[in-house]
């Protein structure tokens, strides 16, 4: 399909720029780009829906979205996770409006059609009287999301029945998901209720920030260093490795430095360490032992951060947590964030609570770092909607700078894990790979 002026030659021009570390600013906010992203990215790829612990028992459900498609994620009576389009098959009403709960059946508020956990239409008000016996109810089951698969308890759905297997799509990201999500005997659980909020920005701005921009911490989050609730060195997020993975994914591993007095394994309780030895291979164990922070993005819009933050004053110890979030595209300049705090099921209760508090204070909707970021991302979108920045011709020098490290910083072959690892986190390598993947997706099917 062709959208406005977004034809193949224009997109090829963007690709050539992206390969040279330059991004046209209109790419953030252009309405045609947004439509093309919905069609060529979000409708085609894997989208994160939720964690298995959120739908642990039969009848447990959560309501989620794949971009603009509402999804009802349910554990059915047989214990299998099902994902349905959350829209009644009679007149299309959004069937379930609660965020989460437990039910035996879902009854539509419009005319009262009822669907069981298997998605079958089991009840019709005035049933046979109005439709007669001949209407085949099995034709009117809830519509299934075509593909649902999970890895390390993370459930993904795809609207594309021909999408590659989830594990192929995740590729080398699996190795890093193992570190964050598969290190304990019983995996992770979601603590608290996932929070949702809206930011007036574009989804790529936040995905690119989490994926490839530890550079901003020295300025945007400087006050948290001064308050003593982030690691003491303002450049803390530069030390470590930026790792470019396939399919547009990327992760930064900020390593522990002796002078920062950060304990091994991100300060997780020592009683848990033998468990890490059991569940990780020796290379993963060694990487995890020396990790202070992980932050990254799983293409397109599932980001994560596992940092160390304090809830008290400068002398209080920092506590780590694992936060996953989806940047759901609403419009070219607005996103809905859904944010999950995950914690090892096997962790002591005191650590789980400390980890949750550390998360809420920093990356919860009112958290210090979250507020810093949201303000800046809003400003990027705000400043990208005018005549000059939307111009697709070449009247203005209309590209943004993704040049950091290009042709200057070489990969470090001694990195023991998968991916192409560079020996610093102040680098635009992941961002470049993210936008290269993005433009390849847009070019696919372009006329
Ligand atoms: S729209 Fe759901 S029962 Fe009519
Ligand atoms: Fe940030």
XYZ file of C-alpha atoms and ligand atoms in Angstrom:
452
model
C 0.000 0.000 0.000
C 1.103 3.538 -0.649
C 0.686 6.233 1.976
C 0.710 9.842 0.862
C 4.217 10.762 -0.175
C 5.751 7.730 1.503
C 6.854 5.848 -1.568
C 9.725 3.433 -2.052
C 12.226 5.981 -3.302
C 11.658 8.192 -0.268
C 12.066 5.216 2.071
C 15.225 4.122 0.256
C 16.553 7.597 0.770
C 15.808 7.255 4.500
C 17.581 3.891 4.549
C 20.696 5.423 3.009
C 20.662 8.112 5.691
C 20.079 5.673 8.541
C 23.043 3.585 7.371
C 25.156 6.723 7.727
C 23.882 7.427 11.247
C 21.331 10.071 10.260
C 17.576 10.008 10.885
C 15.132 12.440 9.236
C 13.256 14.135 12.058
C 9.869 13.704 10.341
C 10.211 9.935 10.895
C 9.132 10.465 14.505
C 5.813 12.162 13.838
C 4.768 11.722 10.205
C 1.187 10.318 10.012
C 1.981 8.209 6.931
C 4.949 6.659 8.699
C 2.688 5.866 11.624
C 0.119 4.099 9.425
C 2.860 2.148 7.697
C 4.284 1.110 11.087
C 0.909 -0.239 12.206
C 0.661 -2.305 9.038
C 4.252 -3.373 8.409
C 5.584 -3.676 11.954
C 2.921 -4.118 14.637
C 0.540 -6.286 12.580
C 3.398 -8.483 11.377
C 5.713 -9.109 14.285
C 5.577 -10.483 17.830
C 4.097 -8.208 20.504
C 4.485 -8.729 24.246
C 1.172 -9.422 25.999
C 1.969 -10.391 29.564
C 3.690 -12.748 31.956
C 2.475 -16.241 32.780
C 2.264 -15.378 36.486
C -0.476 -12.854 35.660
C -2.748 -15.639 34.416
C -1.639 -18.403 36.748
C -4.991 -20.146 37.416
C -7.819 -21.246 35.098
C -10.128 -18.282 34.544
C -7.419 -15.682 35.244
C -7.399 -13.014 32.583
C -5.781 -9.684 31.715
C -6.755 -7.245 28.968
C -3.967 -5.982 26.744
C -3.390 -4.538 23.283
C -1.414 -5.166 20.147
C -1.160 -1.560 18.966
C -4.874 -0.851 18.354
C -6.207 -4.404 18.610
C -7.653 -5.147 22.056
C -6.586 -8.531 23.419
C -8.129 -10.716 26.098
C -5.461 -13.022 27.514
C -6.995 -15.925 29.438
C -5.961 -19.167 31.120
C -8.609 -21.631 29.933
C -10.171 -24.511 31.878
C -7.496 -26.912 30.550
C -4.734 -24.635 31.820
C -3.714 -23.356 28.394
C -3.116 -19.661 27.726
C -5.482 -18.283 25.061
C -5.533 -14.869 23.451
C -8.697 -13.525 21.825
C -9.609 -10.323 20.131
C -11.406 -8.518 22.939
C -14.376 -7.680 20.752
C -17.784 -9.363 20.741
C -18.612 -11.220 17.533
C -22.204 -9.905 17.551
C -21.788 -6.141 17.105
C -18.129 -5.685 18.005
C -18.417 -4.275 21.526
C -15.284 -4.411 23.630
C -16.154 -7.497 25.630
C -14.128 -7.122 28.814
C -13.163 -3.731 30.194
C -11.449 -4.735 33.451
C -7.639 -4.782 33.490
C -7.544 -8.189 35.171
C -9.640 -10.700 37.099
C -10.904 -14.267 37.209
C -14.029 -15.448 35.396
C -15.728 -18.590 34.152
C -17.279 -16.775 31.211
C -17.447 -13.340 29.602
C -20.832 -11.738 29.018
C -21.084 -8.870 26.589
C -22.674 -5.734 28.081
C -24.540 -4.863 24.857
C -26.956 -7.776 24.164
C -25.643 -10.317 26.627
C -23.934 -12.911 24.442
C -21.758 -15.093 26.647
C -18.445 -16.750 25.783
C -16.684 -19.422 27.819
C -12.931 -19.566 28.523
C -12.440 -21.518 25.285
C -13.950 -18.532 23.460
C -17.093 -20.465 22.479
C -20.445 -18.734 22.285
C -22.375 -20.506 25.024
C -25.217 -18.141 25.775
C -27.533 -16.001 23.641
C -30.292 -13.932 25.213
C -33.604 -15.278 23.883
C -31.451 -17.771 21.973
C -33.454 -20.075 19.744
C -36.441 -17.739 19.713
C -34.629 -15.048 17.811
C -32.099 -16.945 15.728
C -33.757 -20.331 15.414
C -31.955 -23.610 15.955
C -30.241 -23.372 12.603
C -27.725 -20.678 13.571
C -24.394 -22.424 14.041
C -22.999 -20.962 17.262
C -19.557 -22.352 16.587
C -19.267 -19.785 13.776
C -19.506 -17.024 16.341
C -16.726 -17.914 18.778
C -14.321 -15.193 19.877
C -11.671 -14.550 17.261
C -8.273 -15.935 18.260
C -5.069 -13.948 18.033
C -3.402 -16.009 15.277
C -0.188 -16.876 17.130
C 0.665 -17.032 20.840
C 4.015 -18.291 22.127
C 6.097 -17.727 25.236
C 9.699 -17.689 26.380
C 10.837 -17.588 30.023
C 7.253 -16.948 31.053
C 6.930 -13.977 28.672
C 3.818 -14.390 26.522
C 3.836 -12.826 23.066
C 1.118 -12.682 20.443
C 1.163 -11.986 16.741
C -1.581 -10.974 14.330
C 0.426 -12.635 11.569
C -0.133 -16.368 11.368
C 2.985 -16.752 9.199
C 5.301 -14.977 11.636
C 8.563 -16.779 12.391
C 8.653 -18.783 15.664
C 9.037 -16.549 18.729
C 12.389 -18.078 19.631
C 13.745 -17.377 16.142
C 12.520 -13.806 16.420
C 14.140 -13.314 19.841
C 17.372 -14.888 18.592
C 20.347 -13.974 20.786
C 18.106 -11.891 23.036
C 17.131 -15.230 24.604
C 20.588 -15.512 26.184
C 20.074 -12.155 27.897
C 16.457 -12.911 28.851
C 17.847 -16.013 30.586
C 20.075 -13.767 32.721
C 17.209 -11.538 33.756
C 14.312 -13.984 33.841
C 15.689 -17.524 33.983
C 18.304 -17.383 36.742
C 16.057 -18.650 39.549
C 14.513 -22.066 40.058
C 10.908 -20.911 39.650
C 11.406 -17.982 37.310
C 9.826 -14.589 37.808
C 6.498 -13.230 38.936
C 4.839 -9.906 38.362
C 4.631 -7.978 41.605
C 1.836 -5.495 42.028
C -0.514 -4.523 39.249
C 1.107 -3.427 35.993
C 0.705 0.324 35.720
C -0.439 2.203 32.637
C 0.042 5.809 31.680
C 0.127 8.014 28.600
C 3.086 10.000 27.299
C 2.781 12.504 24.479
C 5.620 11.157 22.427
C 6.270 8.717 19.598
C 6.902 5.053 20.404
C 10.309 5.072 18.645
C 11.601 7.883 20.837
C 11.134 5.834 24.012
C 12.177 2.502 22.446
C 15.348 4.082 21.075
C 16.035 5.700 24.456
C 15.843 2.441 26.398
C 17.508 0.446 23.657
C 20.493 2.538 22.842
C 20.824 5.709 24.872
C 22.652 5.322 28.190
C 24.332 8.600 27.133
C 21.339 10.654 28.335
C 21.651 9.590 31.967
C 24.528 11.984 32.657
C 22.296 14.968 31.842
C 18.633 13.931 32.064
C 19.042 11.976 35.302
C 21.875 13.989 36.820
C 19.738 15.051 39.793
C 19.296 11.406 40.874
C 23.080 11.064 41.099
C 23.246 14.231 43.190
C 20.468 12.931 45.450
C 22.406 9.699 46.002
C 19.644 7.454 44.649
C 21.583 6.470 41.502
C 25.174 5.134 41.383
C 27.559 7.858 42.531
C 29.442 8.579 39.301
C 27.430 10.746 36.820
C 29.040 8.742 33.989
C 27.993 5.444 35.588
C 25.940 4.336 32.606
C 28.885 4.536 30.208
C 30.961 1.707 31.720
C 30.276 -1.644 30.144
C 29.146 -3.056 26.832
C 26.633 -2.042 24.245
C 25.540 -5.209 22.476
C 23.830 -5.165 19.098
C 21.621 -8.218 18.567
C 19.869 -9.436 15.461
C 16.358 -8.344 14.387
C 16.751 -4.814 15.784
C 17.112 -5.923 19.420
C 19.825 -4.563 21.689
C 21.036 -4.536 25.273
C 23.478 -2.497 27.341
C 25.251 -4.255 30.162
C 26.678 -1.708 32.558
C 29.339 -3.454 34.548
C 30.090 -3.222 38.239
C 33.158 -1.229 39.164
C 35.088 -1.780 42.334
C 35.249 1.928 43.140
C 31.461 2.106 43.146
C 31.238 -0.492 45.862
C 28.427 -2.378 44.110
C 27.898 -5.959 45.320
C 27.876 -8.948 42.924
C 24.671 -10.085 41.210
C 23.110 -6.627 41.423
C 22.897 -6.930 45.203
C 20.476 -9.872 45.095
C 20.528 -11.734 48.449
C 23.476 -14.092 48.879
C 21.115 -16.976 49.668
C 20.053 -16.834 46.009
C 23.524 -17.143 44.514
C 23.708 -20.979 44.512
C 20.453 -20.934 42.554
C 22.026 -18.718 39.898
C 24.842 -21.279 39.584
C 22.274 -24.006 39.001
C 20.299 -22.157 36.352
C 22.879 -20.217 34.357
C 25.780 -21.557 32.357
C 29.262 -20.520 33.598
C 29.563 -17.683 31.056
C 26.138 -16.278 31.885
C 26.907 -16.601 35.583
C 30.115 -14.639 35.208
C 28.425 -11.894 33.181
C 25.587 -11.633 35.689
C 27.998 -11.537 38.647
C 29.635 -8.425 37.242
C 26.504 -6.690 35.988
C 25.296 -3.517 37.649
C 22.599 -2.476 35.173
C 20.937 -3.953 32.122
C 18.818 -1.806 29.831
C 17.625 -2.506 26.324
C 14.875 -2.975 23.798
C 13.333 -5.963 22.107
C 12.144 -4.748 18.685
C 9.823 -3.073 18.198
C 8.485 -1.758 21.501
C 9.257 -4.007 24.468
C 11.864 -2.277 26.590
C 13.416 -3.295 29.873
C 15.621 -1.895 32.560
C 17.210 -3.609 35.509
C 19.085 -0.869 37.326
C 20.090 -0.203 40.922
C 18.381 2.606 42.754
C 17.978 3.844 46.279
C 14.885 4.747 48.191
C 16.689 6.628 50.941
C 19.561 9.067 51.254
C 23.081 9.011 49.833
C 24.322 6.384 52.307
C 21.497 3.914 51.787
C 22.311 0.816 49.707
C 20.929 0.664 46.174
C 18.409 -2.052 45.320
C 17.979 -3.663 41.909
C 14.754 -4.535 40.130
C 13.574 -5.862 36.772
C 11.124 -3.671 34.873
C 9.599 -4.493 31.486
C 7.439 -2.010 29.600
C 5.554 -1.795 26.324
C 5.311 1.491 24.422
C 1.947 1.069 22.725
C 1.502 3.381 19.748
C -1.750 5.343 20.026
C -1.116 8.163 17.558
C 2.064 9.496 15.941
C 2.612 11.569 19.086
C 1.145 9.534 21.929
C 1.858 6.204 23.544
C 0.364 4.179 26.336
C 3.010 2.695 28.590
C 2.296 -0.555 30.413
C 4.948 -1.316 32.985
C 5.587 -4.571 34.855
C 7.778 -5.067 37.899
C 9.134 -8.604 37.851
C 10.872 -10.278 40.722
C 12.353 -13.736 41.264
C 9.648 -15.981 42.743
C 12.290 -17.535 44.963
C 13.538 -14.221 46.396
C 12.935 -13.532 50.095
C 9.810 -11.437 50.721
C 11.869 -8.556 52.162
C 13.858 -8.304 48.925
C 10.701 -8.445 46.800
C 9.249 -5.506 48.697
C 12.508 -3.514 48.608
C 12.801 -4.185 44.878
C 9.223 -3.011 44.302
C 9.802 0.205 46.272
C 13.023 0.879 44.389
C 11.096 0.485 41.102
C 8.119 2.637 42.114
C 10.398 5.456 43.253
C 12.460 5.486 40.048
C 10.581 4.004 37.079
C 6.975 3.884 38.332
C 4.658 6.484 36.723
C 5.589 9.072 39.360
C 9.189 7.880 39.726
C 12.145 10.238 39.494
C 13.739 8.807 36.360
C 10.408 8.185 34.669
C 9.417 11.831 35.118
C 12.774 12.977 33.765
C 12.404 10.816 30.667
C 8.734 11.545 29.946
C 9.362 15.290 30.040
C 12.214 15.016 27.547
C 10.441 12.599 25.181
C 7.433 14.913 25.126
C 9.706 17.766 24.131
C 11.218 15.724 21.292
C 7.749 15.032 19.864
C 6.641 18.623 20.449
C 9.607 19.966 18.519
C 9.156 17.478 15.646
C 5.732 18.512 14.329
C 6.383 21.831 12.614
C 6.875 22.870 9.026
C 10.653 22.678 9.063
C 10.929 19.307 10.771
C 8.131 17.716 8.704
C 9.706 18.757 5.428
C 10.561 15.729 3.291
C 12.403 17.652 0.622
C 15.845 18.955 1.249
C 15.189 22.605 1.988
C 16.316 22.245 5.570
C 19.074 20.211 7.113
C 16.473 17.882 8.489
C 18.367 14.959 9.976
C 19.190 14.046 13.565
C 22.505 12.789 14.829
C 23.040 9.062 15.464
C 26.745 9.228 14.737
C 28.219 8.312 18.115
C 30.925 5.693 17.644
C 30.225 5.196 13.923
C 33.465 3.974 12.256
C 35.287 4.909 15.459
C 34.491 2.282 18.088
C 35.299 -1.324 17.150
C 33.515 -4.386 18.569
C 35.271 -6.143 21.428
C 35.829 -9.782 20.388
C 36.536 -10.787 23.991
C 32.876 -10.315 25.023
C 31.833 -13.851 26.004
C 28.126 -13.601 25.202
C 26.281 -13.523 21.869
C 25.841 -10.400 19.755
C 28.216 -7.705 18.545
C 29.542 -6.069 21.724
C 31.209 -2.679 21.876
C 33.289 -1.770 24.924
C 31.253 1.261 25.970
C 27.580 2.056 26.519
C 27.922 5.611 25.228
C 27.303 4.640 21.641
C 24.595 4.848 18.948
C 25.203 1.343 17.559
C 21.958 -0.146 18.921
C 19.946 2.882 17.793
C 21.372 2.584 14.279
C 20.519 -1.129 14.192
C 17.021 -0.372 15.542
C 16.333 2.166 12.777
C 17.864 -0.106 10.145
C 15.431 -2.834 11.139
C 12.595 -0.288 11.257
C 13.261 0.993 7.733
C 13.636 -2.560 6.381
C 10.168 -3.333 7.754
C 8.715 -0.199 6.150
C 10.394 -1.006 2.844
C 8.884 -4.468 2.861
C 5.682 -4.078 0.795
C 6.437 -0.469 -0.094
C 5.489 0.626 -3.606
S -22.461 -6.666 20.751
Fe -22.056 -8.216 22.146
S -23.940 -9.147 22.481
Fe -24.360 -7.646 21.018
Fe 16.163 7.759 31.121
